[in-house]
Coordinates of N, CA and C in Angstrom, one line a residue:
M19 N -0.3 18.1 7.0 CA 0.9 17.4 7.0 C 2.1 18.4 6.8
A20 N 3.1 18.3 7.6 CA 4.2 19.2 7.6 C 5.1 18.9 6.4
A21 N 5.6 20.0 5.7 CA 6.6 19.8 4.6 C 8.0 20.1 5.1
T22 N 8.9 19.6 4.5 CA 10.3 19.9 4.9 C 11.0 20.5 3.6
A23 N 12.2 20.9 3.8 CA 13.0 21.5 2.7 C 13.0 20.5 1.5
A24 N 12.9 19.2 1.8 CA 13.0 18.2 0.8 C 11.7 17.8 0.2
G25 N 10.6 18.3 0.8 CA 9.2 18.0 0.3 C 8.7 16.7 1.0
C26 N 8.5 15.7 0.2 CA 8.0 14.4 0.7 C 8.7 13.2 0.0
Q27 N 8.2 12.0 0.2 CA 8.8 10.9 -0.4 C 8.6 10.8 -1.9
H28 N 7.6 11.6 -2.4 CA 7.2 11.6 -3.8 C 7.9 12.7 -4.6
Y29 N 7.9 13.9 -4.0 CA 8.4 15.1 -4.7 C 9.3 16.0 -3.9
V30 N 10.2 16.7 -4.6 CA 11.1 17.7 -3.9 C 10.4 19.0 -4.1
R31 N 9.9 19.6 -3.0 CA 9.3 20.9 -3.1 C 9.2 21.6 -1.7
K32 N 9.0 22.9 -1.7 CA 9.0 23.6 -0.5 C 7.7 24.3 -0.2
C33 N 6.6 23.6 -0.6 CA 5.3 24.1 -0.3 C 4.3 22.9 -0.2
L34 N 3.1 23.3 0.3 CA 2.0 22.3 0.5 C 0.9 22.7 -0.4
L35 N 0.2 21.8 -0.9 CA -1.0 22.1 -1.7 C -2.3 22.1 -0.9
K36 N -3.1 23.1 -1.1 CA -4.4 23.1 -0.4 C -5.4 22.3 -1.2
A37 N -5.8 21.1 -0.7 CA -6.7 20.2 -1.4 C -8.1 20.9 -1.6
P38 N -8.6 21.1 -2.8 CA -9.9 21.8 -3.0 C -11.0 20.9 -2.5
C39 N -10.8 19.6 -2.3 CA -11.9 18.7 -1.9 C -12.2 18.8 -0.4
C40 N -11.1 19.1 0.4 CA -11.3 19.0 1.8 C -10.6 20.2 2.6
D41 N -10.0 21.1 1.8 CA -9.3 22.3 2.3 C -8.2 22.0 3.3
K42 N -7.6 20.8 3.2 CA -6.5 20.4 4.0 C -5.2 20.6 3.2
F43 N -4.1 20.8 3.9 CA -2.8 21.0 3.2 C -2.0 19.7 3.2
Y44 N -1.5 19.3 2.0 CA -0.7 18.2 1.9 C 0.5 18.5 0.9
V45 N 1.6 17.8 1.1 CA 2.8 18.1 0.3 C 2.4 17.8 -1.2
C46 N 1.7 16.7 -1.4 CA 1.3 16.3 -2.8 C 0.0 15.6 -2.8
R47 N -0.5 15.3 -4.0 CA -1.8 14.6 -4.1 C -1.6 13.1 -3.7
L48 N -0.4 12.6 -3.8 CA -0.3 11.2 -3.4 C -0.3 11.1 -1.9
C49 N 0.3 12.0 -1.2 CA 0.3 12.0 0.3 C -1.2 12.2 0.7
H50 N -1.9 13.1 0.0 CA -3.3 13.3 0.3 C -4.1 12.0 0.1
D51 N -3.9 11.3 -1.0 CA -4.7 10.1 -1.3 C -4.4 9.0 -0.4
D52 N -3.2 8.9 0.1 CA -2.8 7.9 1.1 C -3.5 8.0 2.4
E53 N -3.9 9.2 2.8 CA -4.5 9.5 4.1 C -6.0 9.7 4.1
E54 N -6.5 10.2 3.0 CA -7.9 10.5 2.9 C -8.7 9.3 2.2
K55 N -10.0 9.4 2.2 CA -10.8 8.3 1.6 C -11.3 8.8 0.2
H56 N -10.7 9.9 -0.3 CA -11.1 10.4 -1.6 C -9.9 10.9 -2.3
K57 N -10.0 11.2 -3.6 CA -8.9 11.6 -4.4 C -8.8 13.1 -4.5
M58 N -7.6 13.6 -4.6 CA -7.5 15.0 -4.8 C -7.2 15.3 -6.3
D59 N -8.0 16.3 -6.8 CA -7.8 16.7 -8.2 C -6.8 17.9 -8.2
R60 N -5.6 17.5 -8.6 CA -4.5 18.5 -8.6 C -4.7 19.7 -9.6
F61 N -5.5 19.4 -10.6 CA -5.8 20.5 -11.6 C -6.7 21.6 -11.0
Q62 N -7.4 21.3 -9.9 CA -8.3 22.3 -9.3 C -7.6 23.0 -8.1
V63 N -6.3 22.7 -7.8 CA -5.6 23.4 -6.8 C -5.5 24.9 -7.1
R64 N -5.8 25.7 -6.1 CA -5.7 27.2 -6.4 C -4.8 27.8 -5.4
E65 N -4.5 27.2 -4.2 CA -3.7 27.8 -3.2 C -2.6 26.8 -2.7
V66 N -1.5 27.4 -2.3 CA -0.4 26.6 -1.7 C 0.0 27.3 -0.4
K67 N 0.7 26.6 0.5 CA 1.3 27.2 1.7 C 2.8 27.0 1.7
C68 N 3.5 28.1 1.9 CA 5.0 28.0 1.9 C 5.5 27.2 3.1
A69 N 6.4 26.3 2.9 CA 6.9 25.4 3.9 C 8.0 26.1 4.8
V70 N 8.4 27.3 4.3 CA 9.4 28.1 5.0 C 8.7 29.2 5.9
C71 N 7.8 30.0 5.4 CA 7.2 31.0 6.2 C 5.7 30.8 6.5
D72 N 5.1 29.7 6.0 CA 3.7 29.4 6.2 C 2.7 30.3 5.6
R73 N 3.1 31.1 4.7 CA 2.2 32.0 4.0 C 1.3 31.2 3.0
V74 N 0.0 31.4 3.1 CA -0.9 30.8 2.1 C -1.1 31.8 1.0
Q75 N -1.1 31.3 -0.2 CA -1.1 32.2 -1.4 C -1.6 31.4 -2.6
E76 N -1.8 32.1 -3.7 CA -2.2 31.5 -4.9 C -1.0 30.6 -5.4
A77 N -1.4 29.5 -6.1 CA -0.4 28.6 -6.6 C 0.6 29.3 -7.6
Q78 N 1.9 29.3 -7.4 CA 2.9 29.9 -8.2 C 4.2 29.3 -7.8
Q79 N 5.3 29.6 -8.5 CA 6.6 29.0 -8.3 C 7.4 29.5 -7.2
A80 N 7.2 30.8 -6.8 CA 8.0 31.4 -5.7 C 7.1 32.0 -4.7
C81 N 7.5 32.0 -3.4 CA 6.7 32.5 -2.4 C 6.6 34.0 -2.4
R82 N 5.5 34.6 -2.3 CA 5.3 36.0 -2.2 C 5.7 36.6 -0.9
G83 N 5.8 35.8 0.1 CA 6.2 36.3 1.4 C 7.7 36.4 1.6
C84 N 8.4 35.2 1.6 CA 9.8 35.1 1.8 C 10.7 35.0 0.6
G85 N 10.0 34.8 -0.6 CA 10.8 34.8 -1.8 C 11.4 33.4 -2.2
V86 N 11.2 32.4 -1.3 CA 11.8 31.1 -1.6 C 11.2 30.5 -2.9
T87 N 12.0 29.9 -3.7 CA 11.5 29.1 -4.8 C 11.0 27.8 -4.4
F88 N 9.8 27.5 -4.7 CA 9.2 26.3 -4.2 C 9.8 25.0 -4.9
S89 N 10.1 25.1 -6.1 CA 10.7 24.0 -6.8 C 11.4 24.4 -8.1
E90 N 12.3 23.6 -8.6 CA 13.0 23.9 -9.8 C 12.1 23.9 -11.0
Y91 N 11.1 22.9 -11.0 CA 10.1 22.8 -12.1 C 8.8 23.1 -11.5
Y92 N 8.0 23.8 -12.2 CA 6.6 24.1 -11.9 C 5.7 24.2 -13.1
C93 N 4.6 23.5 -13.1 CA 3.6 23.6 -14.2 C 2.3 24.2 -13.6
D94 N 1.9 25.3 -14.2 CA 0.7 26.0 -13.7 C -0.6 25.3 -14.1
I95 N -0.5 24.3 -14.9 CA -1.7 23.5 -15.3 C -1.9 22.3 -14.4
C96 N -0.8 21.5 -14.2 CA -0.9 20.3 -13.4 C -0.6 20.7 -11.9
H97 N -0.1 21.9 -11.7 CA 0.3 22.3 -10.3 C 1.3 21.2 -9.8
L98 N 2.3 20.9 -10.7 CA 3.3 20.0 -10.3 C 4.6 20.8 -9.9
Y99 N 5.0 20.5 -8.7 CA 6.3 21.1 -8.2 C 7.3 20.0 -8.0
D100 N 8.5 20.1 -8.5 CA 9.4 19.0 -8.3 C 10.8 19.5 -8.7
K101 N 11.8 18.7 -8.5 CA 13.2 19.0 -8.9 C 13.2 18.9 -10.5
N102 N 14.2 19.5 -11.1 CA 14.3 19.5 -12.5 C 14.6 18.1 -13.1
K103 N 13.7 17.5 -13.8 CA 13.9 16.2 -14.5 C 13.7 16.4 -16.0
E104 N 13.8 17.6 -16.4 CA 13.6 18.0 -17.8 C 12.1 17.7 -18.2
Q105 N 11.2 17.9 -17.3 CA 9.8 17.6 -17.5 C 9.2 18.6 -18.6
F106 N 8.1 18.2 -19.2 CA 7.4 19.0 -20.1 C 5.9 18.7 -20.0
H107 N 5.1 19.7 -20.2 CA 3.7 19.4 -20.2 C 3.2 19.1 -21.6
C108 N 2.6 17.9 -21.7 CA 2.1 17.5 -23.0 C 0.6 17.8 -23.1
Q109 N 0.3 18.7 -24.0 CA -1.1 19.2 -24.1 C -2.1 18.0 -24.4
P110 N -1.8 17.2 -25.4 CA -2.7 16.1 -25.7 C -2.9 15.1 -24.6
C111 N -1.8 14.8 -23.9 CA -1.8 13.9 -22.7 C -2.6 14.5 -21.6
G112 N -2.4 15.9 -21.4 CA -3.1 16.6 -20.4 C -2.3 16.6 -19.1
I113 N -1.1 16.1 -19.1 CA -0.3 16.0 -17.9 C 1.2 16.3 -18.2
C114 N 2.0 16.4 -17.2 CA 3.5 16.6 -17.4 C 4.1 15.2 -17.5
R115 N 5.1 15.2 -18.4 CA 5.9 14.0 -18.6 C 7.4 14.3 -18.3
I116 N 8.1 13.2 -17.8 CA 9.5 13.4 -17.6 C 10.2 13.4 -19.0
G117 N 11.0 14.3 -19.2 CA 11.7 14.5 -20.5 C 13.0 13.9 -20.7
P118 N 13.8 14.5 -21.6 CA 13.5 15.8 -22.2 C 12.5 15.6 -23.4
R119 N 11.8 16.7 -23.7 CA 10.8 16.7 -24.7 C 11.3 16.1 -26.0
R120 N 12.5 16.5 -26.4 CA 13.0 16.1 -27.8 C 13.1 14.6 -27.9
K121 N 13.1 13.8 -26.8 CA 13.2 12.4 -26.9 C 11.9 11.6 -27.0
F122 N 10.8 12.4 -27.1 CA 9.5 11.8 -27.1 C 8.6 12.4 -28.2
F123 N 7.6 11.6 -28.6 CA 6.6 12.1 -29.5 C 5.2 11.6 -29.0
H124 N 4.2 12.3 -29.4 CA 2.8 11.9 -28.9 C 2.1 11.2 -30.0
C125 N 1.8 9.9 -29.8 CA 1.0 9.1 -30.7 C -0.4 9.5 -30.6
Q126 N -1.0 10.0 -31.6 CA -2.4 10.4 -31.6 C -3.4 9.3 -31.3
K127 N -3.1 8.1 -31.9 CA -4.1 7.0 -31.7 C -4.0 6.4 -30.3
C128 N -2.7 6.2 -29.9 CA -2.5 5.6 -28.6 C -2.8 6.6 -27.5
N129 N -2.8 7.9 -27.9 CA -3.0 9.1 -27.0 C -2.0 9.0 -25.8
L130 N -0.7 8.9 -26.2 CA 0.3 8.7 -25.2 C 1.7 9.2 -25.8
C131 N 2.5 9.7 -24.9 CA 3.9 10.1 -25.3 C 4.7 8.8 -25.2
L132 N 5.5 8.6 -26.3 CA 6.3 7.4 -26.4 C 7.7 7.9 -26.8
A133 N 8.7 7.0 -26.6 CA 10.1 7.3 -26.9 C 10.2 7.4 -28.5
N134 N 11.1 8.2 -29.0 CA 11.2 8.4 -30.4 C 11.5 7.1 -31.1
D135 N 12.3 6.2 -30.5 CA 12.7 5.0 -31.2 C 11.5 4.0 -31.4
L136 N 10.3 4.4 -30.9 CA 9.1 3.6 -31.1 C 8.2 4.2 -32.3
Q137 N 8.6 5.3 -32.8 CA 7.8 6.0 -33.8 C 7.8 5.1 -35.1
G138 N 6.6 4.7 -35.5 CA 6.5 3.8 -36.7 C 6.9 2.4 -36.4
K139 N 7.2 2.0 -35.1 CA 7.6 0.7 -34.8 C 6.8 0.0 -33.7
H140 N 5.7 0.6 -33.4 CA 4.8 0.0 -32.3 C 3.4 -0.2 -32.9
K141 N 2.7 -1.1 -32.3 CA 1.3 -1.3 -32.7 C 0.4 -0.4 -32.0
C142 N -0.3 0.4 -32.7 CA -1.2 1.4 -32.0 C -2.5 0.7 -31.5
V143 N -2.8 1.1 -30.3 CA -4.1 0.6 -29.7 C -4.8 1.9 -29.2
E144 N -5.9 2.2 -29.7 CA -6.6 3.5 -29.4 C -6.8 3.7 -27.9
N145 N -6.3 4.9 -27.4 CA -6.4 5.3 -26.0 C -5.9 4.2 -25.1
V146 N -4.8 3.6 -25.4 CA -4.3 2.5 -24.6 C -3.9 2.9 -23.2
S147 N -3.4 4.1 -23.0 CA -2.9 4.5 -21.7 C -4.1 4.8 -20.7
R148 N -5.3 4.9 -21.3 CA -6.5 5.2 -20.4 C -7.0 3.9 -19.7
Q149 N -6.3 2.8 -20.0 CA -6.7 1.6 -19.3 C -5.8 1.4 -18.1
N150 N -6.3 0.7 -17.1 CA -5.4 0.4 -15.9 C -4.5 -0.8 -16.3
C151 N -3.4 -0.8 -15.5 CA -2.4 -1.9 -15.7 C -3.1 -3.2 -15.4
A152 N -2.9 -4.2 -16.3 CA -3.6 -5.5 -16.1 C -3.0 -6.3 -15.0
V153 N -1.9 -5.9 -14.5 CA -1.2 -6.7 -13.4 C -1.6 -6.2 -12.0
C154 N -1.4 -4.8 -11.8 CA -1.8 -4.3 -10.5 C -3.1 -3.6 -10.5
M155 N -3.7 -3.4 -11.6 CA -5.0 -2.7 -11.8 C -5.0 -1.3 -11.3
E156 N -3.8 -0.6 -11.4 CA -3.7 0.8 -11.0 C -3.6 1.6 -12.3
D157 N -3.9 2.9 -12.2 CA -3.8 3.8 -13.4 C -2.4 3.8 -14.0
I158 N -2.4 3.8 -15.3 CA -1.1 4.0 -16.0 C -0.9 5.4 -16.5
H159 N -1.9 6.0 -17.0 CA -1.8 7.4 -17.6 C -1.1 8.4 -16.7
T160 N -1.5 8.5 -15.5 CA -1.0 9.5 -14.6 C 0.0 9.0 -13.6
S161 N 0.4 7.7 -13.7 CA 1.3 7.0 -12.8 C 2.7 7.6 -12.9
R162 N 3.4 7.7 -11.8 CA 4.8 8.1 -11.8 C 5.7 7.0 -12.2
I163 N 5.2 5.8 -12.4 CA 5.9 4.6 -12.9 C 5.8 4.6 -14.4
G164 N 7.0 4.4 -15.0 CA 7.0 4.3 -16.5 C 6.2 3.2 -17.0
A165 N 5.8 3.3 -18.3 CA 5.0 2.2 -18.9 C 5.8 1.4 -19.9
Q166 N 5.6 0.1 -19.9 CA 6.2 -0.8 -20.9 C 5.3 -1.1 -22.0
V167 N 5.7 -0.7 -23.3 CA 4.9 -1.0 -24.4 C 5.2 -2.4 -24.9
M168 N 4.3 -3.3 -25.0 CA 4.5 -4.7 -25.4 C 4.3 -4.8 -26.9
P169 N 4.8 -5.8 -27.6 CA 4.6 -5.9 -29.0 C 3.2 -5.9 -29.5
C170 N 2.2 -6.3 -28.7 CA 0.8 -6.2 -29.0 C 0.2 -4.8 -29.0
G171 N 1.0 -3.9 -28.4 CA 0.5 -2.5 -28.2 C 0.0 -2.2 -26.9
H172 N -0.3 -3.2 -26.0 CA -0.9 -2.9 -24.7 C 0.3 -2.5 -23.8
L173 N -0.1 -1.9 -22.7 CA 0.8 -1.3 -21.7 C 0.7 -2.0 -20.4
L174 N 1.8 -2.1 -19.7 CA 1.9 -2.5 -18.3 C 2.9 -1.5 -17.6
H175 N 2.8 -1.3 -16.3 CA 3.8 -0.6 -15.6 C 5.1 -1.3 -15.8
K176 N 6.2 -0.6 -16.0 CA 7.5 -1.3 -16.2 C 7.8 -2.3 -15.0
T177 N 7.5 -1.8 -13.8 CA 7.8 -2.7 -12.6 C 6.9 -4.0 -12.7
C178 N 5.7 -3.8 -13.1 CA 4.8 -5.0 -13.2 C 5.2 -5.9 -14.3
F179 N 5.7 -5.3 -15.4 CA 6.2 -6.1 -16.6 C 7.4 -6.9 -16.1
E180 N 8.3 -6.3 -15.4 CA 9.5 -7.0 -15.0 C 9.2 -8.1 -14.0
L181 N 8.2 -7.8 -13.1 CA 7.8 -8.8 -12.1 C 7.1 -10.0 -12.8
M182 N 6.3 -9.7 -13.8 CA 5.7 -10.8 -14.6 C 6.7 -11.7 -15.3
C183 N 7.7 -11.1 -15.9 CA 8.8 -11.9 -16.5 C 9.6 -12.7 -15.5
R184 N 9.9 -12.1 -14.4 CA 10.7 -12.8 -13.4 C 9.9 -14.0 -12.9
N185 N 8.6 -14.0 -12.9 CA 7.7 -15.1 -12.5 C 7.5 -16.1 -13.6
G186 N 8.1 -15.9 -14.7 CA 8.0 -16.9 -15.8 C 6.8 -16.7 -16.7
A187 N 6.1 -15.6 -16.6 CA 5.0 -15.3 -17.5 C 5.5 -14.5 -18.7
Y188 N 5.1 -14.9 -19.8 CA 5.6 -14.3 -21.0 C 4.5 -13.7 -21.9
R189 N 3.3 -13.8 -21.5 CA 2.2 -13.4 -22.4 C 1.5 -12.2 -21.8
C190 N 1.0 -11.3 -22.7 CA 0.2 -10.1 -22.3 C -1.0 -10.6 -21.6
P191 N -1.3 -10.1 -20.4 CA -2.5 -10.5 -19.7 C -3.8 -10.2 -20.4
L192 N -3.8 -9.2 -21.3 CA -5.0 -8.8 -22.0 C -5.3 -9.6 -23.2
C193 N -4.3 -9.9 -24.1 CA -4.6 -10.5 -25.4 C -3.9 -11.8 -25.5
M194 N -3.0 -12.2 -24.6 CA -2.3 -13.5 -24.6 C -1.2 -13.6 -25.6
Q195 N -0.9 -12.5 -26.3 CA 0.2 -12.5 -27.3 C 1.5 -12.5 -26.5
S196 N 2.6 -13.1 -27.1 CA 3.9 -13.1 -26.4 C 4.3 -11.6 -26.2
A197 N 4.8 -11.3 -25.0 CA 5.2 -10.0 -24.6 C 6.6 -9.7 -24.8
I198 N 7.4 -10.8 -25.1 CA 8.9 -10.6 -25.3 C 9.2 -11.5 -26.5
N199 N 10.4 -11.3 -27.0 CA 10.9 -12.1 -28.1 C 11.2 -13.5 -27.6
M200 N 10.4 -14.5 -28.1 CA 10.5 -15.9 -27.6 C 11.2 -16.8 -28.5
T201 N 11.9 -16.3 -29.6 CA 12.5 -17.1 -30.5 C 13.5 -18.2 -29.9
E202 N 14.3 -17.7 -29.0 CA 15.3 -18.6 -28.3 C 14.5 -19.7 -27.5
Y203 N 13.5 -19.3 -26.9 CA 12.7 -20.3 -26.1 C 12.0 -21.3 -27.0
W204 N 11.5 -20.9 -28.1 CA 10.9 -21.8 -29.1 C 11.9 -22.8 -29.6
E205 N 13.1 -22.3 -29.9 CA 14.2 -23.2 -30.4 C 14.5 -24.3 -29.3
E206 N 14.5 -23.9 -28.0 CA 14.7 -24.9 -27.0 C 13.6 -25.9 -26.9
R207 N 12.4 -25.4 -27.1 CA 11.2 -26.3 -27.1 C 11.3 -27.3 -28.3
D208 N 11.8 -26.8 -29.4 CA 12.0 -27.7 -30.6 C 12.9 -28.9 -30.2
M209 N 14.0 -28.5 -29.5 CA 15.0 -29.5 -29.1 C 14.3 -30.5 -28.1
E210 N 13.6 -30.0 -27.1 CA 12.9 -30.9 -26.1 C 12.0 -31.8 -26.8
I211 N 11.2 -31.3 -27.7 CA 10.2 -32.2 -28.4 C 10.9 -33.2 -29.2
A212 N 12.0 -32.9 -29.9 CA 12.8 -33.8 -30.7 C 13.3 -34.9 -29.9
H213 N 13.6 -34.7 -28.6 CA 14.2 -35.7 -27.8 C 13.2 -36.4 -26.9
T214 N 11.9 -36.0 -27.1 CA 10.8 -36.6 -26.3 C 9.7 -37.1 -27.2
P215 N 9.9 -38.3 -27.8 CA 8.9 -38.8 -28.7 C 7.6 -39.2 -27.9
M216 N 6.5 -39.1 -28.6 CA 5.2 -39.5 -28.0 C 5.1 -41.0 -28.1
P217 N 4.3 -41.6 -27.2 CA 4.0 -43.0 -27.3 C 3.4 -43.4 -28.6
P218 N 3.5 -44.6 -29.1 CA 3.0 -45.0 -30.4 C 1.5 -44.6 -30.6
E219 N 0.7 -44.8 -29.6 CA -0.7 -44.6 -29.7 C -1.1 -43.1 -30.0
F220 N -0.1 -42.2 -29.7 CA -0.3 -40.8 -29.9 C 0.5 -40.2 -31.0
K221 N 1.4 -41.0 -31.5 CA 2.4 -40.5 -32.5 C 1.8 -39.8 -33.7
D222 N 0.7 -40.3 -34.2 CA 0.1 -39.7 -35.4 C -1.2 -38.8 -35.1
Q223 N -1.4 -38.5 -33.9 CA -2.6 -37.8 -33.5 C -2.4 -36.3 -33.9
K224 N -3.5 -35.8 -34.6 CA -3.5 -34.4 -35.1 C -4.5 -33.6 -34.3
V225 N -4.2 -32.3 -34.1 CA -5.1 -31.4 -33.3 C -5.2 -30.1 -34.1
K226 N -6.3 -29.4 -33.9 CA -6.4 -28.1 -34.5 C -6.1 -27.1 -33.4
I227 N -5.2 -26.1 -33.7 CA -4.8 -25.1 -32.8 C -5.0 -23.7 -33.2
L228 N -5.1 -22.8 -32.3 CA -5.2 -21.3 -32.6 C -3.9 -20.7 -32.0
C229 N -3.2 -19.9 -32.8 CA -2.0 -19.3 -32.4 C -2.3 -17.9 -31.8
N230 N -1.9 -17.7 -30.5 CA -2.1 -16.4 -29.9 C -1.2 -15.3 -30.4
D231 N -0.2 -15.7 -31.1 CA 0.7 -14.6 -31.6 C 0.3 -14.1 -33.0
C232 N 0.0 -15.1 -33.9 CA -0.3 -14.6 -35.3 C -1.8 -14.8 -35.6
Q233 N -2.5 -15.4 -34.7 CA -4.0 -15.5 -34.8 C -4.4 -16.5 -35.9
N234 N -3.4 -17.3 -36.5 CA -3.8 -18.3 -37.5 C -4.2 -19.6 -36.9
R235 N -5.1 -20.3 -37.6 CA -5.5 -21.6 -37.2 C -4.8 -22.6 -38.1
C236 N -4.4 -23.8 -37.5 CA -3.8 -24.8 -38.3 C -3.9 -26.2 -37.6
T237 N -3.6 -27.2 -38.3 CA -3.7 -28.6 -37.8 C -2.3 -29.1 -37.7
V238 N -1.9 -29.5 -36.5 CA -0.5 -30.0 -36.2 C -0.5 -31.3 -35.4
S239 N 0.7 -31.9 -35.3 CA 0.8 -33.1 -34.5 C 0.7 -32.7 -33.0
F240 N 0.0 -33.6 -32.3 CA -0.2 -33.3 -30.8 C 1.1 -33.7 -30.1
H241 N 1.5 -32.9 -29.1 CA 2.6 -33.2 -28.2 C 2.3 -32.6 -26.9
V242 N 2.6 -33.3 -25.8 CA 2.4 -32.8 -24.5 C 3.2 -31.6 -24.1
L243 N 4.3 -31.4 -24.8 CA 5.2 -30.3 -24.5 C 4.8 -29.0 -25.2
G244 N 3.9 -29.2 -26.1 CA 3.4 -28.0 -26.9 C 3.1 -28.3 -28.3
M245 N 2.3 -27.5 -28.9 CA 1.9 -27.6 -30.3 C 2.4 -26.3 -31.0
K246 N 3.3 -26.5 -32.1 CA 3.9 -25.4 -32.7 C 3.1 -24.9 -33.9
C247 N 2.9 -23.6 -33.9 CA 2.1 -23.0 -35.1 C 2.9 -23.2 -36.3
S248 N 2.3 -23.7 -37.4 CA 2.9 -23.9 -38.6 C 3.1 -22.6 -39.4
S249 N 2.5 -21.6 -39.0 CA 2.6 -20.3 -39.7 C 3.8 -19.4 -39.2
C250 N 3.9 -19.3 -37.9 CA 4.9 -18.4 -37.3 C 5.9 -19.1 -36.5
G251 N 5.7 -20.4 -36.1 CA 6.7 -21.1 -35.3 C 6.5 -20.9 -33.8
S252 N 5.5 -20.3 -33.4 CA 5.3 -20.0 -32.0 C 4.6 -21.2 -31.3
Y253 N 5.0 -21.4 -30.0 CA 4.4 -22.4 -29.2 C 3.3 -21.8 -28.3
N254 N 3.1 -20.5 -28.5 CA 2.0 -19.8 -27.7 C 0.7 -20.1 -28.4
T255 N 0.2 -21.3 -28.2 CA -1.0 -21.8 -28.9 C -1.9 -22.5 -27.9
S256 N -3.1 -22.7 -28.4 CA -4.1 -23.4 -27.6 C -5.0 -24.3 -28.6
Q257 N -5.5 -25.4 -28.1 CA -6.3 -26.2 -29.0 C -7.6 -25.4 -29.3
D258 N -7.9 -25.5 -30.6 CA -9.0 -24.8 -31.1 C -10.3 -25.6 -31.1

């Protein structure tokens, strides 16, 4: 695949990677994976070809033939070539992250780099980023799409999370806990129920429910519009 001065749709670079799996040259692993029936391991890349002079050489940041700089940013571990986005290589993650580094910390339990404002304010789930996104079922850890950390600690791609919310879904697909602050919606539900009395034969009917948000079980009045948890006030409940 030919490279241009701009690289490809995924990365800005002036070289092609020699895929160790098939010895073919591609601008990036994503271009390779789109065309081949197998995946390219970018960590095993040993050679690149200059897009300016076509010289094949060991992976490095500048061409040994014509001297052109292949990219503003280069990682000799990930063999990532790209324009400068203040990337940094996170050793525990094992890959490069878009920075700047000072705005992120690595959570050892989650095994993931997170924004500093989440330090001490997120629910840890062990190795959470090693799971696929529960919406698109694609990898999260090495994805170029950012991850959305939900209150339950699970992750979705930001784009998948936004799509889920636009479609009216508010619960984590993995644990069913509310994925956003639902206080305003629960107050609206209170108003709807107050103005929608049940028929006399159901007025005093009680049911046992399990709350998906606080995990408490309680007995409440039945209503077709929802059963409210007496512990946390959530309507994200199901009959137990």
